[in-house]
Structures are given as structure tokens and as C-alpha cells.
Coordinates of C-alpha atoms and ligand atoms in Angstrom, one line a residue:
X150 CA -9.1 -11.0 -12.4
X151 CA -5.3 -11.5 -12.2
X152 CA -5.8 -14.5 -10.0
X153 CA -8.5 -15.9 -12.3
X154 CA -6.2 -15.6 -15.3
X155 CA -3.5 -17.5 -13.5
X156 CA -5.9 -20.2 -12.5
X157 CA -7.3 -20.6 -16.0
X158 CA -3.8 -20.8 -17.6
X159 CA -2.8 -23.4 -15.1
X160 CA -6.0 -25.3 -15.7
X161 CA -5.4 -25.1 -19.5
X162 CA -1.8 -26.5 -19.0
X163 CA -3.1 -29.2 -16.8
X164 CA -5.9 -30.1 -19.2
X165 CA -3.5 -30.3 -22.3
X166 CA -0.9 -32.3 -20.5
X167 CA -3.6 -34.6 -19.2
X168 CA -4.9 -35.3 -22.7
X169 CA -1.5 -36.4 -23.9
X170 CA -1.0 -40.0 -22.7
X171 CA 2.4 -41.5 -22.0
X172 CA 1.7 -44.5 -24.1
X173 CA 0.2 -44.6 -27.6
X174 CA -0.9 -47.1 -30.3
X175 CA 1.6 -47.4 -33.1
X176 CA 3.1 -49.8 -35.7
X177 CA 6.6 -50.8 -34.9
X178 CA 9.3 -53.4 -35.5
X179 CA 12.0 -54.8 -33.2
X180 CA 14.0 -56.6 -36.0
X181 CA 14.5 -56.1 -39.7
X182 CA 12.5 -58.1 -42.1
X183 CA 9.4 -58.3 -44.3
X184 CA 6.2 -56.4 -43.4
X185 CA 4.2 -59.5 -42.4
X186 CA 7.1 -60.9 -40.4
X187 CA 8.2 -58.0 -38.3
X188 CA 5.5 -55.2 -38.2
X189 CA 3.5 -55.2 -35.0
X190 CA 0.7 -53.1 -33.7
X191 CA 0.8 -52.2 -30.0
X192 CA 1.7 -49.7 -27.4
X193 CA 4.9 -47.6 -27.4
X194 CA 5.9 -44.5 -25.5
X195 CA 4.7 -41.1 -26.7
X196 CA 8.0 -39.4 -27.6
X197 CA 9.4 -36.7 -25.4
X198 CA 9.2 -33.2 -26.9
X199 CA 12.6 -31.5 -27.2
X200 CA 12.8 -27.7 -26.9
X201 CA 13.0 -27.3 -30.7
X202 CA 10.1 -29.7 -31.4
X203 CA 6.4 -29.9 -31.4
X204 CA 4.2 -32.9 -30.6
X205 CA 1.8 -33.7 -33.4
X206 CA -1.5 -35.6 -32.9
X207 CA -1.2 -37.6 -36.1
X208 CA -4.2 -37.6 -38.4
X209 CA -2.6 -39.2 -41.5
X210 CA 0.7 -40.6 -42.6
X211 CA 2.1 -41.8 -45.9
X212 CA 4.6 -44.5 -46.9
X213 CA 7.7 -44.1 -49.0
X214 CA 10.0 -46.7 -50.5
X215 CA 12.7 -45.7 -47.9
X216 CA 10.3 -47.0 -45.2
X217 CA 10.5 -50.6 -46.5
X218 CA 14.2 -50.4 -47.6
X219 CA 15.0 -49.3 -44.0
X220 CA 12.7 -52.0 -42.5
X221 CA 14.6 -54.5 -44.6
X222 CA 17.8 -53.4 -42.9
X223 CA 19.4 -51.7 -46.0
X224 CA 20.5 -48.7 -44.0
X225 CA 21.4 -50.6 -40.8
X226 CA 24.8 -48.9 -40.4
X227 CA 23.3 -45.4 -40.1
X228 CA 19.8 -46.3 -38.8
X229 CA 18.5 -45.2 -35.4
X230 CA 18.3 -48.0 -32.8
X231 CA 15.4 -50.6 -32.8
X232 CA 12.5 -50.7 -32.0
X233 CA 11.4 -48.5 -34.8
X234 CA 8.1 -46.8 -35.5
X235 CA 8.3 -46.3 -39.3
X236 CA 6.9 -43.4 -41.2
X237 CA 8.5 -40.1 -42.5
X238 CA 5.4 -38.4 -43.8
X239 CA 2.8 -36.9 -41.4
X240 CA 0.0 -34.5 -41.1
X241 CA -1.9 -33.6 -38.0
X242 CA -2.5 -31.0 -35.3
X243 CA 0.1 -29.6 -32.8
X244 CA -0.8 -30.6 -29.2
X245 CA 2.3 -29.4 -27.5
X246 CA 5.2 -27.0 -28.4
X247 CA 8.8 -27.1 -27.1
X248 CA 10.1 -24.1 -25.2
X249 CA 12.2 -22.8 -28.2
X250 CA 9.5 -23.1 -30.8
X251 CA 8.4 -19.6 -32.1
X252 CA 6.6 -20.0 -35.4
X253 CA 3.9 -22.7 -34.5
X254 CA 1.4 -23.0 -31.8
X255 CA -1.0 -25.6 -30.3
X256 CA -3.9 -26.2 -32.6
X257 CA -2.0 -25.5 -35.9
X258 CA -2.6 -28.1 -38.6
X259 CA 0.8 -29.0 -39.9
X260 CA 2.7 -31.5 -42.1
X261 CA 6.2 -32.7 -42.4
X262 CA 8.8 -35.2 -43.4
X263 CA 9.7 -36.0 -39.8
X264 CA 13.4 -37.0 -40.5
X265 CA 15.8 -34.3 -41.6
X266 CA 18.1 -37.0 -43.1
X267 CA 16.3 -39.9 -44.6
X268 CA 19.1 -42.4 -44.2
X269 CA 21.4 -41.0 -41.6
X270 CA 19.8 -41.3 -38.1
X271 CA 16.2 -41.1 -39.2
X272 CA 13.7 -40.8 -36.3
X273 CA 13.2 -43.8 -34.1
X274 CA 9.6 -42.7 -33.4
X275 CA 8.1 -42.0 -36.8
X276 CA 4.7 -41.1 -38.1
X277 CA 2.7 -44.4 -38.2
X278 CA 1.5 -43.7 -34.7
X279 CA -1.0 -41.6 -32.8
X280 CA 1.7 -39.0 -31.9
X281 CA 5.0 -38.0 -33.3
X282 CA 7.6 -35.3 -32.2
X283 CA 9.0 -33.1 -35.0
X284 CA 11.5 -30.2 -35.2
X285 CA 10.0 -26.8 -36.0
X286 CA 12.4 -26.4 -38.9
X287 CA 10.9 -29.4 -40.7
X288 CA 7.2 -28.3 -40.4
X289 CA 4.9 -26.6 -42.8
X290 CA 1.5 -25.1 -42.1
X291 CA -1.0 -27.2 -44.0
X292 CA -2.4 -25.6 -47.2
X293 CA -6.0 -24.7 -46.4
X294 CA -7.5 -26.5 -49.3
X295 CA -6.0 -29.9 -48.5
X296 CA -7.3 -32.8 -46.3
X297 CA -5.1 -34.4 -43.8
X298 CA -4.8 -37.4 -46.1
X299 CA -3.7 -35.2 -49.0
X300 CA -1.2 -33.2 -46.9
X301 CA 0.4 -36.4 -45.5
X302 CA 0.9 -37.6 -49.1
X303 CA 3.3 -34.8 -49.9
X304 CA 6.3 -34.0 -47.7
X305 CA 9.1 -36.4 -48.5
X306 CA 8.1 -36.8 -52.2
X307 CA 7.4 -33.2 -52.9
X308 CA 10.6 -32.1 -51.2
X309 CA 12.6 -34.7 -53.2
X310 CA 11.0 -33.5 -56.4
X311 CA 11.8 -29.8 -55.6
X312 CA 15.4 -30.5 -54.4
X313 CA 16.1 -32.7 -57.3
X314 CA 15.0 -30.2 -59.9
X315 CA 16.9 -27.4 -58.1
X316 CA 20.1 -29.5 -58.0
X317 CA 19.6 -30.3 -61.7
X318 CA 19.4 -26.6 -62.2
X319 CA 16.3 -26.8 -64.4
X320 CA 15.5 -23.4 -65.9
X321 CA 12.4 -21.8 -67.4
X322 CA 11.9 -22.8 -71.0
X323 CA 14.0 -25.9 -70.7
X324 CA 12.9 -29.5 -71.5
X325 CA 12.8 -32.4 -69.1
X326 CA 12.1 -36.2 -69.1
X327 CA 10.7 -37.6 -65.8
X328 CA 11.2 -41.4 -65.5
X329 CA 8.4 -43.0 -63.4
X330 CA 6.1 -39.9 -63.8
X331 CA 3.2 -41.6 -62.2
X332 CA 5.0 -42.7 -59.0
X333 CA 5.0 -40.9 -55.7
X334 CA 7.9 -38.6 -56.5
X335 CA 7.5 -38.5 -60.3
X336 CA 3.9 -37.3 -60.2
X337 CA 5.0 -34.3 -58.2
X338 CA 8.2 -33.8 -60.3
X339 CA 6.1 -33.5 -63.5
X340 CA 3.9 -30.9 -61.9
X341 CA 6.7 -28.9 -60.3
X342 CA 8.8 -28.9 -63.5
X343 CA 5.8 -27.5 -65.4
X344 CA 4.2 -25.1 -62.9
X345 CA 7.1 -24.0 -60.7
X346 CA 10.1 -24.1 -62.9
X347 CA 8.2 -23.3 -66.2
X348 CA 9.7 -26.1 -68.3
X349 CA 8.7 -25.7 -71.9
X350 CA 8.3 -29.4 -72.5
X351 CA 7.8 -32.2 -69.9
X352 CA 8.0 -35.8 -71.0
X353 CA 7.3 -38.6 -68.6
X354 CA 7.3 -42.4 -68.6
X355 CA 4.7 -44.9 -67.2
X356 CA 3.0 -48.1 -68.2
X357 CA -0.1 -48.0 -70.4
X358 CA -2.9 -47.4 -67.9
X359 CA -1.1 -44.4 -66.3
X360 CA -0.5 -42.4 -69.5
X361 CA -3.8 -40.4 -69.0
X362 CA -2.7 -39.4 -65.5
X363 CA 0.6 -38.1 -66.9
X364 CA -1.3 -35.8 -69.2
X365 CA -3.5 -34.6 -66.4
X366 CA -0.5 -33.8 -64.4
X367 CA 0.8 -31.5 -67.2
X368 CA 3.1 -33.8 -69.2
X369 CA 3.3 -32.8 -72.8
X370 CA 4.5 -36.2 -73.9
X371 CA 3.5 -39.4 -72.2
X372 CA 5.8 -42.3 -73.1
X373 CA 4.6 -45.9 -72.5
X374 CA 7.7 -47.7 -71.4
X375 CA 6.1 -51.1 -72.0
X376 CA 5.8 -50.2 -75.8
X377 CA 8.6 -47.7 -76.5
X378 CA 12.2 -47.2 -75.4
X379 CA 12.7 -43.5 -74.7
X380 CA 16.4 -44.0 -75.4
X381 CA 15.5 -45.0 -79.0
X382 CA 13.5 -41.8 -79.6
X383 CA 15.1 -38.8 -81.2
X384 CA 14.3 -36.3 -78.4
X385 CA 17.1 -35.0 -76.1
X386 CA 16.4 -33.2 -72.9
X387 CA 18.1 -30.5 -70.8
X388 CA 17.3 -32.5 -67.6
X389 CA 16.4 -36.1 -67.0
X390 CA 14.8 -36.9 -63.5
X391 CA 15.3 -40.6 -62.9
X392 CA 13.0 -42.0 -60.2
X393 CA 13.4 -45.6 -61.6
X394 CA 17.1 -46.3 -61.1
X395 CA 18.2 -46.6 -64.7
X396 CA 20.8 -43.9 -64.9
X397 CA 22.8 -45.7 -67.6
X398 CA 19.9 -45.4 -70.0
X399 CA 18.9 -41.9 -68.7
X400 CA 22.2 -40.4 -69.6
X401 CA 21.8 -41.4 -73.3
X402 CA 18.9 -38.9 -73.7
X403 CA 20.4 -35.8 -72.0
X404 CA 21.7 -32.9 -74.1
X405 CA 25.3 -32.1 -73.9
X406 CA 25.8 -29.9 -70.8
X407 CA 22.5 -31.1 -69.3
X408 CA 21.9 -32.9 -66.1
X409 CA 20.6 -36.3 -65.0
X410 CA 19.4 -36.5 -61.4
X411 CA 19.1 -40.1 -60.0
X412 CA 17.1 -41.0 -56.9
X413 CA 18.2 -44.6 -56.7
X414 CA 20.5 -47.2 -58.3
X415 CA 23.9 -47.0 -59.7
X416 CA 25.0 -43.7 -61.2
X417 CA 26.6 -43.2 -64.6
X418 CA 28.3 -39.9 -65.3
X419 CA 27.2 -37.2 -65.9
X420 CA 24.3 -38.4 -63.7
X421 CA 24.4 -37.7 -60.0
X422 CA 22.5 -38.9 -57.0
X423 CA 21.4 -37.1 -53.8
X424 CA 19.4 -37.8 -50.7
X425 CA 16.6 -35.5 -49.8
X426 CA 16.9 -33.1 -46.8
X427 CA 13.6 -32.5 -45.1
X428 CA 13.0 -28.7 -44.9
X429 CA 9.9 -26.8 -43.8
X430 CA 11.1 -24.1 -46.1
X431 CA 10.4 -26.3 -49.1
X432 CA 6.9 -26.7 -48.0
X433 CA 6.4 -22.9 -47.5
X434 CA 7.8 -22.3 -51.0
X435 CA 5.3 -24.7 -52.5
X436 CA 2.3 -23.7 -50.4
X437 CA 1.0 -21.1 -52.9
X438 CA 1.1 -23.6 -55.8
X439 CA -0.8 -26.2 -53.6
X440 CA -3.4 -23.6 -52.4
X441 CA -4.0 -22.4 -56.0
X442 CA -4.5 -26.0 -57.1
X443 CA -1.6 -25.7 -59.7
X444 CA 0.0 -28.7 -57.9
X445 CA -2.3 -31.5 -56.8
X446 CA -1.5 -34.3 -54.4
X447 CA -1.9 -37.7 -56.1
X448 CA -3.2 -40.4 -53.7
X449 CA -3.2 -44.0 -55.0
X450 CA -6.9 -45.0 -55.5
X451 CA -6.3 -48.3 -53.5
X452 CA -6.0 -46.1 -50.5
X453 CA -6.2 -44.4 -48.1
X454 CA -5.4 -47.5 -46.1
X455 CA -6.9 -47.6 -42.5
X456 CA -4.6 -47.5 -39.5
X457 CA -5.4 -51.3 -39.1
X458 CA -4.2 -52.0 -42.7
X459 CA -0.6 -50.8 -42.6
X460 CA 0.8 -54.3 -43.6
X461 CA -1.4 -54.3 -46.7
X462 CA -0.3 -50.7 -47.4
X463 CA 3.4 -51.7 -47.2
X464 CA 2.8 -54.9 -49.3
X465 CA 1.1 -52.8 -52.0
X466 CA 3.8 -50.1 -52.1
X467 CA 6.4 -52.8 -52.3
X468 CA 5.0 -54.1 -55.6
X469 CA 6.5 -50.9 -57.1
X470 CA 3.3 -50.3 -59.0
X471 CA 1.7 -47.5 -56.9
X472 CA 0.1 -44.5 -58.6
X473 CA 1.0 -41.4 -56.6
X474 CA 1.2 -42.0 -52.9
X475 CA 0.2 -44.8 -50.5
X476 CA -1.6 -43.0 -47.6
X477 CA -2.6 -44.2 -44.2
X478 CA -5.7 -42.4 -42.9
X479 CA -7.4 -41.7 -40.6
X480 CA -5.1 -42.3 -37.7
Ligands
LIG76 P1 6.9 -45.4 -56.1 O1 6.8 -46.7 -55.4 O2 5.8 -44.4 -55.9 O3 7.1 -45.7 -57.6 C1 6.2 -46.5 -58.2 C2 6.0 -46.0 -59.7 O4 7.2 -46.4 -60.4 C3 4.9 -46.7 -60.4 O5 3.9 -45.7 -60.7 C4 5.5 -47.4 -61.6 O6 4.7 -47.2 -62.7 C5 6.8 -46.7 -61.7 N1 7.7 -47.5 -62.4 C6 8.3 -48.6 -62.0 N2 9.2 -49.0 -63.0 C7 9.2 -48.1 -64.0 C8 9.9 -48.0 -65.2 N3 10.8 -48.9 -65.6 N4 9.6 -46.9 -66.0 C9 8.7 -46.0 -65.6 N5 8.0 -46.1 -64.5 C10 8.2 -47.1 -63.6 O7 8.3 -44.7 -55.7 P2 8.7 -43.2 -55.4 O8 8.4 -42.4 -56.5 O9 8.3 -42.8 -54.0 O10 10.3 -43.4 -55.3 C11 11.0 -43.8 -56.5 C12 12.4 -44.2 -56.1 O11 13.2 -43.1 -55.7 C13 12.5 -45.3 -55.0 O12 13.6 -46.1 -55.3 C14 12.8 -44.4 -53.8 O13 13.5 -45.2 -52.8 C15 13.7 -43.4 -54.4 N6 13.7 -42.1 -53.6 C16 14.9 -41.5 -53.3 C17 15.0 -40.3 -52.7 C18 16.3 -39.7 -52.4 O14 16.3 -38.7 -51.7 N7 17.3 -40.1 -53.1 C19 13.7 -39.7 -52.1 C20 12.5 -40.4 -52.5 C21 12.5 -41.5 -53.2 P3 4.2 -48.5 -63.5 O15 3.3 -49.2 -62.6 O16 3.5 -47.8 -64.7 O17 5.4 -49.3 -63.9

């Protein structure tokens, strides 16, 4: 029996390494530019798995504005070398674990933002590919009730929403205004403010057709920014979460001593800006809220986009009009 066990383990190792190819299909670019000019579909190497990493067979990915800003060369100075496989958000199944990995195993369904620092040396081999290698500390076990497409829609945006609200020091019973409440990050910030932090009043902005969604997400007040200027309304908030990039206006509606957290654009005091750090811990913290259905992923109804439609998906995200997340699935 001892001999048989050894043989079968060896066979299992051989089978699993045989099923992982050395080349894979992926989207990549070799120079910075527009989606249609530089994005190519072809074969690239399957990334090596470092001791602290797992290899994920990708089932779904999602796009974030940082993907196109990076592709346009805006973070050239701190970017990883070209060629680049874009994509921060991934969901899939672990097919190989590095020697130092302790909390995950082959066969686990996981999701992650694959780059610990979004702008500073993000991964060269991202998630818009058949396989991607990710550090254990960035991973979360997928909530059981979510599809791969739903899980992939979450990591970067939900971790940004959580970290932003933590940094703004939002407290139970306080009030908050979320600018761009129907976008990728905003749609999660509204839900987290309400259901995790226990805000007493959540206001959010969007254009007319998205006001109903804001209400469904838990907003108490939905402000149509095409008809009303929030800065002209009497309400003042403990926290303003600015996912638009209009800090100068946002600071006008914060209470004295309150905070304004800005994701993008120029900062006006007392507003402050931060860049999300990817952490598996954030996903673990939010898992119960996702599994109970208190927090729901929001996938843009134009998607999910197929693995062959990544250029269309980017072009759509780049209009700045997406509702929730632009997802690529199945991969
Ligand atoms: P999205 O592309 O998902 O945002 C699109 C949404 O923005 C749409 O629903 C649109 O609604 C809304 N919107 C656009 N203009 C306005 C406006 N003037 N007022 C209200 N809503 C508006 O982007 P994300 O949510 O993913 O990201 C938002 C920004 O934050 C991006 O610039 C991104 O790069 C940045 N970011 C920064 C991070 C950081 O760590 N610092 C992390 C994540 C994102 P409508 O169609 O109704 O106008």
C-alpha cells in the first residue's frame, strides 16, 4: 500500500503539471495607447509560481479605470515592464500552490485584486488571461453564493470602498454623501457605508436613469446631478466619498471636522487621496456581508463581455458611464 500511495501521488503531480501549459491565451499590449490600437489577443507565457503564490485558472475578470489609465501610459514611471497583460480583478480556481502557501489548496475557488499596489509595480501578467499567479495574502475564498462573474466584479472596487471609508473614519450613525454612487466603486461604497459601517443616512449622486439603482443599493437620498447641484443643497455630511474627482466641490458639503476622501483628481483640503492596497483580509472581512446578501455585486447590464470582446469592454468602460462593474466572463 505504501508503494501504491507513492505512485498515485507522483501520478497526481504529473497529471496536474501536465494540465498546466507553458503558453496561454491572453490579451496583452507591447506599447501604450488606445484599446483598439494596442490591445492584442495571442499567446504569452503562463507565469511562474513563486513560493508565496498560487496559480489561478481564470474563470472571470473585471476591468477598472486604472487598467485603461495604465494602458495609456499615465503611470509609466512606476509601471512594470512591457509587454503587459492587463487586469487586476480575477476569480477562478487554484491549480497550483507555491511551497510557502498554507491557507489555500488546489481546487479552491478564489478571487483577488492581483496587484498589491495598483500604481507602483502592478503585475506584468494580469488577469485577462487563462492563468494568473497571485500572492496568497491577496486572495479571498469566494463567497459560496456568488458566480465567478460576480466574484470577479468585486476585489479592487470593494477593497477601495472599504479602505476609503476606514480612512475617512466613518462611524455608526454618521451621514455620508457618495459621489458617483452607481459606478464600480460607488455602488459598493453606498452598500458598505449603510450595511457595514451603519451610516444613519447615505446620500449618493448619479444621472437620472440610475437613481432607482441608488435606492436599491440602500441610499436614503438619490441626487440627480444632471438636475441638482448637491453643493447648493442645505445638507452637510460627516463624510464625503468622491469617486468622481471633484474634491473642490465635495469639501463644500462636509461638516466641520468631517472628512472628504478622494479617489482621483486634484485634492482640496481637508480632502485627502489614497491608493488602494490589495488585501485578502478585506475580502475575508466582507465575506459574511456578501454571503448574507447584504452587499450585492453590481454587474453592468451590457456585460459580462466575452473573452473575445475585451476591446469592446474597455471602450465601454472608458465612456465613464458604466453602471457597477464591467466584467469579462467566461474566460
Ligand atoms: P466607473 O467607471 O465605474 O464610474 C462610472 C460612473 O461614474 C458612472 O456610473 C457615472 O454615472 C458616474 N459618474 C461620472 N461622472 C459623474 C458625476 N459628475 N457625478 C456623479 N456620477 C458620475 O469608475 P470607478 O467607480 O471604478 O472609479 C471611479 C474613479 O476612482 C476612477 O477615476 C478610478 O480611476 C478611481 N479609483 C481610484 C482608486 C484609488 O485607489 N485611488 C481605486 C479605484 C478607483 P452617470 O453615467 O450617471 O454619470
